[in-house]
CSV table of C-alpha atoms in Angstrom, one decimal:
chain,number,residue,atom,x,y,z
I,1,MET,CA,0.3,0.1,0.5
I,2,ILE,CA,1.4,3.3,-0.9
I,3,VAL,CA,-1.0,7.0,0.1
I,4,GLU,CA,0.1,10.1,-1.6
I,5,PRO,CA,-0.9,12.4,-0.9
I,6,SER,CA,-4.2,14.0,-3.2
I,7,PRO,CA,-4.8,17.1,-5.0
I,8,GLU,CA,-6.5,18.7,-2.2
I,9,GLN,CA,-4.4,16.9,0.7
I,10,LEU,CA,-0.9,19.0,-0.4
I,11,ALA,CA,-3.7,22.1,-1.3
I,12,LEU,CA,-4.5,22.0,2.6
I,13,ARG,CA,-0.5,21.4,3.4
I,14,ARG,CA,0.2,24.3,2.3
I,15,GLU,CA,-2.6,26.9,3.1
I,16,ILE,CA,-1.7,24.9,7.2
I,17,ILE,CA,2.5,25.9,6.5
I,18,ALA,CA,1.4,29.2,5.9
I,19,PHE,CA,-1.1,30.0,9.1
I,20,ALA,CA,0.9,27.6,11.6
I,21,ARG,CA,4.2,29.9,9.8
I,22,THR,CA,2.8,33.0,10.8
I,23,GLU,CA,0.7,32.9,13.6
I,24,LEU,CA,2.3,30.1,16.0
I,25,GLY,CA,5.2,30.2,17.9
I,26,ARG,CA,6.4,33.6,17.5
I,27,ASP,CA,7.4,33.7,21.0
I,28,ALA,CA,8.4,30.1,21.0
I,29,ALA,CA,11.3,30.2,23.1
I,30,GLY,CA,10.4,32.5,25.0
I,31,ALA,CA,7.0,30.2,26.3
I,32,ASP,CA,8.7,27.6,26.7
I,33,ARG,CA,12.0,29.1,28.9
I,34,GLU,CA,8.4,29.9,31.0
I,35,ALA,CA,7.2,26.9,30.9
I,36,ARG,CA,4.0,29.3,29.3
I,37,PHE,CA,0.7,28.1,28.1
I,38,PRO,CA,0.2,30.2,25.1
I,39,ARG,CA,-3.9,30.8,25.7
I,40,GLU,CA,-3.3,32.9,21.8
I,41,ASP,CA,-1.6,30.2,20.0
I,42,TRP,CA,-5.0,28.4,21.4
I,43,ARG,CA,-7.1,30.8,20.7
I,44,ARG,CA,-6.2,31.1,17.2
I,45,CYS,CA,-5.5,27.0,16.5
I,46,ALA,CA,-9.6,26.8,17.1
I,47,ASP,CA,-10.2,30.1,14.9
I,48,PHE,CA,-8.4,28.0,12.0
I,49,GLY,CA,-9.9,25.5,12.8
I,50,VAL,CA,-7.3,22.6,13.8
I,51,LEU,CA,-8.9,22.0,17.7
I,52,GLY,CA,-12.3,20.3,15.2
I,53,TRP,CA,-10.3,18.7,12.4
I,54,PRO,CA,-10.8,15.3,12.3
I,55,VAL,CA,-15.0,16.1,14.5
I,56,PRO,CA,-18.4,16.2,12.0
I,57,GLU,CA,-18.9,19.5,10.5
I,58,GLU,CA,-22.6,19.6,12.1
I,59,TYR,CA,-21.2,19.1,15.9
I,60,GLY,CA,-18.3,22.6,15.0
I,61,GLY,CA,-14.9,20.9,13.1
I,62,ARG,CA,-13.8,20.6,10.2
I,63,GLY,CA,-14.6,17.2,9.5
I,64,PHE,CA,-11.2,15.7,7.8
I,65,ASP,CA,-11.0,11.3,7.6
I,66,PRO,CA,-8.5,10.3,9.1
I,67,LEU,CA,-5.6,10.4,6.5
I,68,THR,CA,-6.2,13.6,6.2
I,69,THR,CA,-5.9,14.6,9.4
I,70,VAL,CA,-2.9,12.7,9.7
I,71,MET,CA,-1.4,15.4,7.0
I,72,ALA,CA,-2.9,17.6,8.7
I,73,LEU,CA,-0.9,17.6,11.9
I,74,GLU,CA,2.0,16.0,9.8
I,75,ALA,CA,2.2,19.8,8.4
I,76,LEU,CA,1.1,21.7,11.7
I,77,GLY,CA,3.9,19.4,13.4
I,78,TYR,CA,6.3,21.4,10.2
I,79,ALA,CA,5.7,24.3,10.2
I,80,CYS,CA,4.9,25.1,14.3
I,81,PRO,CA,8.0,26.5,16.0
I,82,ASP,CA,6.3,25.2,19.7
I,83,ASN,CA,6.5,21.8,20.0
I,84,GLY,CA,4.8,21.6,22.8
I,85,LEU,CA,2.1,24.1,21.8
I,86,VAL,CA,1.3,20.8,19.1
I,87,PHE,CA,1.7,18.4,22.0
I,88,ALA,CA,-1.1,19.9,23.7
I,89,VAL,CA,-2.8,19.7,20.6
I,90,ASP,CA,-3.3,16.6,20.2
I,91,ASN,CA,-3.7,16.0,24.1
I,92,HIS,CA,-6.4,17.4,23.5
I,93,LEU,CA,-7.7,15.3,20.6
I,94,TRP,CA,-6.1,12.0,20.9
I,95,GLY,CA,-6.5,11.8,25.3
I,96,CYS,CA,-10.8,13.4,25.2
I,97,VAL,CA,-12.0,14.4,21.8
I,98,ILE,CA,-12.3,11.3,19.7
I,99,TYR,CA,-14.0,9.6,22.7
I,100,LEU,CA,-16.5,11.7,21.9
I,101,LEU,CA,-16.4,10.8,18.5
I,102,LEU,CA,-15.9,6.3,18.9
I,103,HIS,CA,-17.7,6.0,22.3
I,104,GLY,CA,-20.1,9.3,23.3
I,105,THR,CA,-23.8,9.4,23.0
I,106,GLU,CA,-25.2,12.1,20.7
I,107,GLU,CA,-26.0,13.9,23.5
I,108,GLN,CA,-22.8,14.2,24.6
I,109,LYS,CA,-21.4,14.5,21.5
I,110,ARG,CA,-23.5,18.5,21.3
I,111,ARG,CA,-23.4,19.6,24.9
I,112,PHE,CA,-18.9,18.8,24.6
I,113,LEU,CA,-17.7,19.1,20.8
I,114,PRO,CA,-18.9,22.3,19.8
I,115,GLY,CA,-16.4,23.9,22.3
I,116,LEU,CA,-13.6,21.7,22.0
I,117,CYS,CA,-14.3,23.1,18.8
I,118,ASP,CA,-14.2,25.9,18.9
I,119,GLY,CA,-10.9,26.2,21.9
I,120,THR,CA,-13.4,26.8,25.0
I,121,LEU,CA,-12.5,23.8,26.6
I,122,VAL,CA,-9.7,22.5,26.9
I,123,GLY,CA,-9.5,18.6,26.5
I,124,ALA,CA,-7.0,16.0,28.3
I,125,HIS,CA,-7.0,12.7,29.0
I,126,ALA,CA,-6.1,11.7,33.1
I,127,LEU,CA,-5.3,8.5,32.8
I,128,SER,CA,-2.1,7.7,34.6
I,129,GLU,CA,-1.8,6.8,38.2
I,130,PRO,CA,1.8,7.7,41.2
I,131,GLU,CA,1.3,4.0,40.7
I,132,ALA,CA,-0.2,2.5,37.3
I,133,GLY,CA,0.8,4.0,34.4
I,134,SER,CA,1.8,1.9,31.7
I,135,ASP,CA,-0.6,-1.3,34.2
I,136,VAL,CA,-3.9,0.2,33.4
I,137,LEU,CA,-5.2,-2.7,34.9
I,138,GLY,CA,-3.7,-1.8,38.2
I,139,MET,CA,-5.8,1.4,38.5
I,140,THR,CA,-6.7,2.0,42.1
I,141,THR,CA,-9.4,5.6,41.2
I,142,THR,CA,-12.7,4.0,42.1
I,143,ALA,CA,-16.0,5.2,40.8
I,144,GLU,CA,-19.2,4.1,43.0
I,145,ARG,CA,-22.4,3.7,42.5
I,146,ASP,CA,-24.4,7.5,43.7
I,147,GLY,CA,-27.7,7.7,43.6
I,148,ASP,CA,-28.0,7.7,39.5
I,149,GLY,CA,-24.7,9.1,39.1
I,150,TYR,CA,-21.2,7.4,40.5
I,151,ARG,CA,-18.6,9.6,42.3
I,152,LEU,CA,-15.0,9.3,41.6
I,153,THR,CA,-12.5,9.0,44.3
I,154,GLY,CA,-8.6,8.8,43.2
I,155,THR,CA,-5.9,10.9,42.6
I,156,LYS,CA,-4.1,11.3,38.6
I,157,CYS,CA,-1.3,12.2,37.3
I,158,PHE,CA,0.8,12.8,34.7
I,159,ILE,CA,-1.7,14.8,33.5
I,160,SER,CA,-0.9,16.7,30.0
I,161,ASN,CA,-3.3,19.7,29.7
I,162,GLY,CA,-3.8,18.6,33.2
I,163,PRO,CA,-3.5,22.1,34.0
I,164,VAL,CA,-5.4,24.1,32.2
I,165,ALA,CA,-7.9,21.2,30.8
I,166,ASP,CA,-11.8,21.8,31.2
I,167,VAL,CA,-13.5,18.0,30.2
I,168,PHE,CA,-11.1,15.3,31.4
I,169,VAL,CA,-11.6,12.1,30.1
I,170,THR,CA,-10.7,9.5,33.2
I,171,LEU,CA,-11.5,5.2,33.9
I,172,ALA,CA,-12.5,4.0,37.4
I,173,ARG,CA,-12.4,0.8,38.2
I,174,THR,CA,-16.9,0.8,38.8
I,175,GLY,CA,-18.3,-3.1,40.8
I,176,THR,CA,-17.0,-5.2,43.9
I,177,ALA,CA,-13.3,-4.8,43.9
I,178,THR,CA,-12.7,-8.0,44.7
I,179,ASP,CA,-9.9,-9.3,41.7
I,180,PRO,CA,-8.9,-5.5,40.8
I,181,GLY,CA,-7.1,-7.1,37.8
I,182,ARG,CA,-10.9,-7.8,36.1
I,183,GLN,CA,-10.5,-6.0,33.1
I,184,ASP,CA,-14.3,-5.4,33.0
I,185,ARG,CA,-14.3,-3.7,36.1
I,186,LEU,CA,-13.7,-0.6,34.7
I,187,SER,CA,-15.6,2.2,33.9
I,188,ALA,CA,-14.8,5.6,31.5
I,189,PHE,CA,-16.0,9.1,32.3
I,190,LEU,CA,-15.9,12.7,31.3
I,191,VAL,CA,-15.2,14.7,33.9
I,192,THR,CA,-16.1,18.4,33.9
I,193,ALA,CA,-13.0,20.1,35.7
I,194,ASP,CA,-16.1,22.4,37.4
I,195,LEU,CA,-17.3,19.8,38.8
I,196,PRO,CA,-17.2,19.5,43.0
I,197,GLY,CA,-14.0,17.6,44.1
I,198,VAL,CA,-11.4,18.3,41.1
I,199,ILE,CA,-8.5,19.2,42.2
I,200,LYS,CA,-5.8,20.7,40.1
I,201,LYS,CA,-2.6,19.4,42.7
I,202,ARG,CA,0.3,20.5,41.2
I,203,GLU,CA,1.9,21.6,37.7
I,204,LEU,CA,4.6,19.0,37.1
I,205,PRO,CA,7.7,21.2,35.7
I,206,LYS,CA,9.6,19.2,32.5
I,207,MET,CA,12.8,18.8,30.9
I,208,GLY,CA,11.0,19.1,27.2
I,209,LEU,CA,7.5,20.8,25.8
I,210,ARG,CA,7.4,22.5,28.9
I,211,THR,CA,4.8,24.8,27.2
I,212,THR,CA,2.0,21.3,27.4
I,213,PRO,CA,1.1,21.9,31.4
I,214,MET,CA,0.9,19.0,33.2
I,215,GLY,CA,-0.2,18.7,36.8
I,216,VAL,CA,-1.9,15.9,39.2
I,217,VAL,CA,-5.6,16.2,39.5
I,218,GLU,CA,-7.2,14.2,42.7
I,219,PHE,CA,-11.0,13.4,42.6
I,220,ASP,CA,-11.9,13.8,46.3
I,221,GLY,CA,-15.7,12.6,46.1
I,222,THR,CA,-16.7,13.9,42.9
I,223,PRO,CA,-20.4,13.4,42.0
I,224,VAL,CA,-20.9,12.7,38.5
I,225,PRO,CA,-23.4,12.4,36.4
I,226,ALA,CA,-24.9,9.1,34.9
I,227,ALA,CA,-25.4,11.1,31.6
I,228,ASN,CA,-21.0,11.9,31.6
I,229,LEU,CA,-19.9,7.9,31.5
I,230,LEU,CA,-18.3,6.9,27.8
I,231,GLY,CA,-20.0,3.3,26.9
I,232,ARG,CA,-21.9,1.2,28.8
I,233,GLU,CA,-20.6,0.3,32.1
I,234,GLY,CA,-18.1,-2.4,32.7
I,235,THR,CA,-16.6,-1.5,28.6
I,236,GLY,CA,-13.6,1.1,29.7
I,237,TYR,CA,-11.2,-1.4,29.2
I,238,PRO,CA,-12.2,-1.8,25.7
I,239,VAL,CA,-12.8,1.9,25.1
I,240,PHE,CA,-9.4,2.6,25.8
I,241,SER,CA,-8.2,-0.2,24.1
I,242,SER,CA,-10.0,0.0,21.1
I,243,THR,CA,-8.7,4.4,21.3
I,244,ILE,CA,-5.9,4.5,23.1
I,245,GLU,CA,-4.5,3.5,18.9
I,246,TRP,CA,-5.2,6.4,17.7
I,247,GLU,CA,-3.5,8.3,20.4
I,248,ARG,CA,-0.2,6.0,19.6
I,249,SER,CA,0.1,7.2,15.8
I,250,PHE,CA,-2.1,10.1,15.6
I,251,MET,CA,-0.8,11.8,18.2
I,252,PHE,CA,3.2,11.0,16.6
I,253,ALA,CA,2.2,12.6,13.2
I,254,SER,CA,3.5,15.7,14.1
I,255,LYS,CA,6.8,14.2,14.7
I,256,VAL,CA,6.6,13.2,12.0
I,257,GLY,CA,6.3,16.6,10.4
I,258,ALA,CA,9.3,18.2,12.9
I,259,MET,CA,11.8,15.3,12.1
I,260,GLU,CA,10.9,17.2,7.9
I,261,ARG,CA,12.0,20.4,10.3
I,262,LEU,CA,14.9,19.3,11.2
I,263,LEU,CA,16.5,18.2,7.9
I,264,GLU,CA,15.8,21.0,6.2
I,265,THR,CA,17.6,23.0,8.4
I,266,CYS,CA,20.1,20.7,8.9
I,267,VAL,CA,20.3,20.8,5.5
I,268,ARG,CA,20.9,24.4,4.6
I,269,HIS,CA,23.7,23.8,7.5
I,270,ALA,CA,25.9,21.7,5.7
I,271,ASN,CA,25.8,24.2,2.8
I,272,THR,CA,26.6,26.9,4.2
I,273,ARG,CA,28.6,26.3,7.3
I,274,ARG,CA,32.4,26.0,5.9
I,275,GLN,CA,34.8,24.8,8.1
I,276,PHE,CA,38.4,24.3,6.3
I,277,GLY,CA,37.7,26.0,3.4
I,278,ARG,CA,34.5,23.8,2.5
I,279,THR,CA,31.1,23.3,3.3
I,280,LEU,CA,29.9,21.8,6.5
I,281,GLY,CA,28.4,18.5,4.2
I,282,SER,CA,31.3,18.1,1.9
I,283,HIS,CA,32.3,15.9,4.7
I,284,GLN,CA,30.7,12.2,4.9
I,285,ALA,CA,30.3,13.1,8.5
I,286,VAL,CA,28.3,15.0,8.3
I,287,SER,CA,26.8,14.6,5.3
I,288,HIS,CA,25.6,10.9,6.1
I,289,PRO,CA,23.5,11.6,9.2
I,290,ILE,CA,21.5,13.9,7.3
I,291,ALA,CA,21.5,10.7,4.8
I,292,ASP,CA,19.7,8.5,7.6
I,293,MET,CA,17.4,11.2,8.3
I,294,LYS,CA,15.9,11.1,5.2
I,295,ILE,CA,15.7,7.4,5.4
I,296,ARG,CA,13.9,7.8,9.2
I,297,LEU,CA,11.3,10.8,7.2
I,298,ASP,CA,10.2,8.4,4.7
I,299,LEU,CA,9.7,5.2,7.1
I,300,ALA,CA,8.1,7.0,9.7
I,301,LYS,CA,5.2,9.0,6.6
I,302,LEU,CA,5.4,4.7,5.5
I,303,LEU,CA,4.1,3.6,8.9
I,304,LEU,CA,2.1,7.0,9.8
I,305,TYR,CA,-0.1,7.1,6.4
I,306,ARG,CA,-0.4,3.4,6.3
I,307,VAL,CA,-2.1,3.8,10.2
I,308,GLY,CA,-4.0,6.9,8.1
I,309,TRP,CA,-5.2,5.1,5.5
I,310,LEU,CA,-6.4,1.6,7.6
I,311,LYS,CA,-9.0,4.0,10.3
I,312,ARG,CA,-9.7,6.3,7.1
I,313,GLU,CA,-11.3,2.0,6.2
I,314,GLY,CA,-13.5,2.2,9.6
I,315,ARG,CA,-10.0,-0.8,10.2
I,316,ILE,CA,-7.9,-2.3,13.5
I,317,ALA,CA,-5.0,-0.6,13.3
I,318,LEU,CA,-3.1,-1.8,16.7
I,319,GLN,CA,0.4,-3.4,15.6
I,320,GLU,CA,0.1,-0.7,12.7
I,321,ALA,CA,-0.4,1.8,15.6
I,322,THR,CA,2.1,0.2,18.2
I,323,MET,CA,5.0,0.2,15.0
I,324,ALA,CA,4.1,4.2,14.0
I,325,LYS,CA,5.1,4.8,17.7
I,326,ILE,CA,8.2,3.4,18.3
I,327,PHE,CA,8.9,4.1,15.5
I,328,ILE,CA,9.2,7.4,14.7
I,329,SER,CA,9.1,8.8,18.9
I,330,GLU,CA,12.7,6.8,18.0
I,331,GLY,CA,13.5,8.6,14.9
I,332,LEU,CA,12.9,12.2,16.1
I,333,VAL,CA,15.3,11.2,19.0
I,334,ASP,CA,17.9,10.3,17.0
I,335,THR,CA,17.1,13.2,14.2
I,336,ALA,CA,17.4,15.7,17.6
I,337,ARG,CA,20.4,14.7,18.3
I,338,ALA,CA,21.9,14.3,15.1
I,339,ALA,CA,20.8,17.9,14.8
I,340,VAL,CA,22.5,19.3,17.8
I,341,GLU,CA,25.6,17.7,16.5
I,342,LEU,CA,26.3,18.3,13.7
I,343,HIS,CA,25.5,22.3,14.7
I,344,GLY,CA,28.4,21.7,17.2
I,345,ALA,CA,27.8,24.7,19.5
I,346,ARG,CA,25.5,26.4,18.5
I,347,GLY,CA,23.2,23.3,18.8
I,348,TYR,CA,23.5,23.3,21.7
I,349,LEU,CA,23.0,26.7,23.1
I,350,GLU,CA,19.4,27.4,23.5
I,351,GLU,CA,19.1,30.7,21.5
I,352,TYR,CA,19.2,28.0,18.3
I,353,GLY,CA,16.3,26.8,19.4
I,354,ILE,CA,18.4,23.1,18.5
I,355,GLU,CA,18.5,21.8,22.5
I,356,ARG,CA,14.9,22.3,22.3
I,357,GLU,CA,14.1,20.5,19.6
I,358,LEU,CA,15.9,17.8,21.6
I,359,ARG,CA,14.2,18.5,24.9
I,360,ASP,CA,10.7,18.4,23.2
I,361,ALA,CA,11.5,15.2,21.8
I,362,LEU,CA,12.7,12.8,24.0
I,363,GLY,CA,9.1,13.2,25.8
I,364,GLY,CA,8.2,10.6,23.2
I,365,PRO,CA,8.9,7.1,24.1
I,366,ILE,CA,7.9,7.8,26.8
I,367,TYR,CA,4.8,9.4,26.8
I,368,ALA,CA,1.6,7.7,24.7
I,369,GLY,CA,3.1,4.6,26.4
I,370,ALA,CA,6.3,3.6,27.0
I,371,ASN,CA,8.2,1.5,24.2
I,372,ALA,CA,9.4,-1.2,26.1
I,373,VAL,CA,5.5,-1.8,27.3
I,374,GLN,CA,4.7,-1.4,23.6
I,375,ARG,CA,6.9,-3.2,22.4
I,376,GLY,CA,6.4,-6.2,24.0
I,377,ILE,CA,2.8,-5.6,23.4
I,378,LEU,CA,4.2,-5.6,19.9
I,379,ALA,CA,4.7,-8.8,20.7
I,380,GLU,CA,2.3,-10.5,22.3
I,381,LEU,CA,0.2,-8.8,18.8
I,382,ILE,CA,1.9,-11.6,16.5
I,383,GLY,CA,2.9,-14.2,19.1
I,384,VAL,CA,5.4,-14.0,21.6
I,385,ARG,CA,4.0,-15.5,25.0
I,386,GLY,CA,5.6,-12.5,27.3
I,387,ALA,CA,4.5,-11.3,30.8
I,388,LEU,CA,0.8,-9.0,29.6
I,389,SER,CA,-0.3,-12.8,28.3
I,390,GLY,CA,0.8,-14.5,31.4
I,391,GLY,CA,4.1,-16.1,30.2
I,392,GLU,CA,5.1,-19.6,30.6
I,393,PRO,CA,2.8,-21.8,30.5
I,394,ARG,CA,-0.1,-22.3,33.2
S,1,MET,CA,-29.0,-20.0,8.5
S,2,ALA,CA,-26.3,-17.7,7.5
S,3,ASP,CA,-25.4,-16.9,11.0
S,4,ALA,CA,-24.9,-19.5,12.7
S,5,PRO,CA,-22.3,-19.9,14.1
S,6,THR,CA,-20.7,-24.1,13.3
S,7,ASP,CA,-18.5,-27.6,14.1
S,8,GLU,CA,-15.9,-26.7,11.7
S,9,ASP,CA,-15.6,-23.0,12.7
S,10,LYS,CA,-15.7,-23.9,16.6
S,11,VAL,CA,-12.2,-26.5,15.7
S,12,LEU,CA,-11.1,-24.4,13.7
S,13,ILE,CA,-11.4,-21.3,17.3
S,14,ARG,CA,-10.1,-24.0,20.0
S,15,ASP,CA,-7.3,-25.1,17.4
S,16,PHE,CA,-6.2,-20.4,17.9
S,17,LEU,CA,-7.2,-21.0,22.0
S,18,ASP,CA,-4.8,-23.8,22.7
S,19,GLY,CA,-2.2,-21.5,21.3
S,20,HIS,CA,-2.9,-19.4,24.7
S,21,VAL,CA,-4.2,-21.2,26.7
S,22,HIS,CA,-2.0,-24.3,26.8
S,23,GLY,CA,-3.8,-27.5,26.9
S,24,VAL,CA,-6.4,-26.5,29.7
S,25,VAL,CA,-10.2,-27.5,28.9
S,26,VAL,CA,-12.3,-24.8,27.9
S,27,GLU,CA,-15.7,-25.1,28.0
S,28,ASP,CA,-17.5,-23.9,25.0
S,29,ASP,CA,-18.9,-21.0,27.8
S,30,GLU,CA,-16.5,-20.5,29.5
S,31,ASP,CA,-15.9,-16.6,30.3
S,32,LEU,CA,-12.5,-16.6,29.1
S,33,PHE,CA,-11.5,-13.6,30.9
S,34,ALA,CA,-13.5,-14.0,34.1
S,35,SER,CA,-11.2,-17.0,34.4
S,36,GLY,CA,-7.9,-15.1,33.3
S,37,LEU,CA,-6.8,-17.9,31.0
S,38,VAL,CA,-6.6,-14.9,28.5
S,39,ASN,CA,-5.3,-11.4,28.7
S,40,SER,CA,-7.0,-7.4,26.8
S,41,LEU,CA,-4.6,-8.1,24.3
S,42,PHE,CA,-6.3,-11.1,23.3
S,43,ALA,CA,-9.5,-9.7,21.8
S,44,VAL,CA,-6.8,-8.1,19.5
S,45,GLN,CA,-4.7,-11.4,18.1
S,46,LEU,CA,-7.9,-12.5,17.5
S,47,VAL,CA,-9.5,-10.4,15.1
S,48,MET,CA,-6.2,-10.4,13.6
S,49,TRP,CA,-6.6,-13.8,13.2
S,50,VAL,CA,-9.9,-13.7,11.9
S,51,GLU,CA,-9.3,-11.3,9.6
S,52,ARG,CA,-6.9,-13.3,8.4
S,53,THR,CA,-8.5,-16.8,8.5
S,54,TYR,CA,-11.5,-15.4,6.8
S,55,GLY,CA,-10.4,-12.8,5.0
S,56,LEU,CA,-12.4,-10.7,6.3
S,57,ARG,CA,-12.8,-7.5,7.8
S,58,ALA,CA,-13.2,-6.5,11.0
S,59,SER,CA,-14.0,-2.5,13.0
S,60,GLY,CA,-12.7,-1.5,15.9
S,61,GLU,CA,-16.5,-1.5,16.7
S,62,ASP,CA,-16.5,-5.4,17.0
S,63,LEU,CA,-12.8,-4.1,20.0
S,64,ASP,CA,-15.9,-6.1,22.3
S,65,PHE,CA,-15.1,-7.8,25.0
S,66,ALA,CA,-18.7,-9.6,24.6
S,67,ASN,CA,-17.3,-11.1,21.1
S,68,PHE,CA,-14.4,-12.8,23.1
S,69,ARG,CA,-16.4,-13.6,26.6
S,70,SER,CA,-16.0,-17.9,25.2
S,71,ILE,CA,-16.0,-19.7,22.7
S,72,ASP,CA,-19.9,-19.5,21.9
S,73,ALA,CA,-19.3,-16.1,21.8
S,74,ILE,CA,-16.6,-16.4,19.3
S,75,ALA,CA,-18.7,-18.6,17.4
S,76,GLY,CA,-21.7,-16.6,17.7
S,77,PHE,CA,-19.0,-13.1,16.3
S,78,VAL,CA,-17.3,-14.8,13.5
S,79,ALA,CA,-20.1,-16.3,11.9
S,80,ARG,CA,-22.0,-12.3,12.0
S,81,LYS,CA,-19.1,-11.5,10.0
S,82,LYS,CA,-19.7,-13.8,7.8
S,83,ALA,CA,-22.6,-13.4,6.8
S,84,LEU,CA,-21.8,-10.3,6.5
S,85,VAL,CA,-20.3,-10.4,3.2
S,86,GLY,CA,-22.5,-12.9,2.0
S,87,GLY,CA,-21.7,-16.3,4.0
S,88,ASP,CA,-18.3,-17.7,3.3
S,89,ALA,CA,-15.8,-15.3,2.9
């Protein structure tokens, strides 16, 4: 399967690049230094339609199909110099909006999607807990039946967009907890930040993607109406597992764009910087890493577009999404590290922004499912009996 | 009935399942998840196996544990998917 962008998709790409270059990240370095969420840029993204790209027009979105959506995000990642802003958009779309699109009731879609598309609501995915990161089934947050609704109690941490979020998609344990590992004891909920007992406890400073605020959110007996249940009670894990392939792949579309931006930056530098009487690029020690960047970029695109195509066809793509997540996240780290080395002192200095690209890239192999776990999942999907399925025969 | 499970389907399903339960005897109506014999990845693996074995296309909506809870449920799922494409996929 080979996917080439259509003329319409190429025109869209040009439109997005022009928008992002002129409207976004004007003070990306300053915002990064201060770890400041760029609220004005968020508004510009909303006005341009970014926050509703995959959402049908009837709910206030642009109605892009999945393949067009990944191409649009790739263009955004390519042209927007603020990777943290793009990461905030990604968390909004693939940690929150997608759950509504796939599992929301008609009423939930009409209640939340217009605000999520027009930027008045910021979405987040409140999944991880202090003692349950990759081990989703080990989470301890509870949702106890309380009249017509539920009462949520627990702490969620490492929540991207958490400090500024208005809507959280979260998972909690419903029913009795006699067997904490039981997959049908989890349920998915929409929790709005204005509900009693939702406490945004603290922001978590981090190495990269600093313009995406990250924090801890506590649910202290939060009353959640039954109308905010996503899917049926007890279907939280299937809801999560059928949605996670979108997060694992679509969230990395923008990283492919960043890989291309870094490649172009390195080509320019290699052709203009002179040492020993000739351009840097004439040294194989410089040109070969750039060639490797191009190989990684093209392979990353192929993996990404394949997932976009599969999702456009309504197909399951967990295996393909897992491969894309691993390859793109690690490919971007390799490309960013090579870019720092290629730029020498300029790569290491803050003022050129190359070091920021590396700091922003380093989180990719960790978030949206640590790559070590992803490799385990991929191995099991292709038949290896590993730790996730109990390992040794009983 | 076009969407009734066949004995041949059940044999194929048991063969596939054997690779996951290592010889444990499983009744047709036994809850695979409740007994801890399989995990959540099993659902995806099973859907991929159904696609390969029967040449069918599966969607995210198919990843409902209700489709994979028991051998009977899996056989019903396979039969419904086959019926959607006209029986002998």
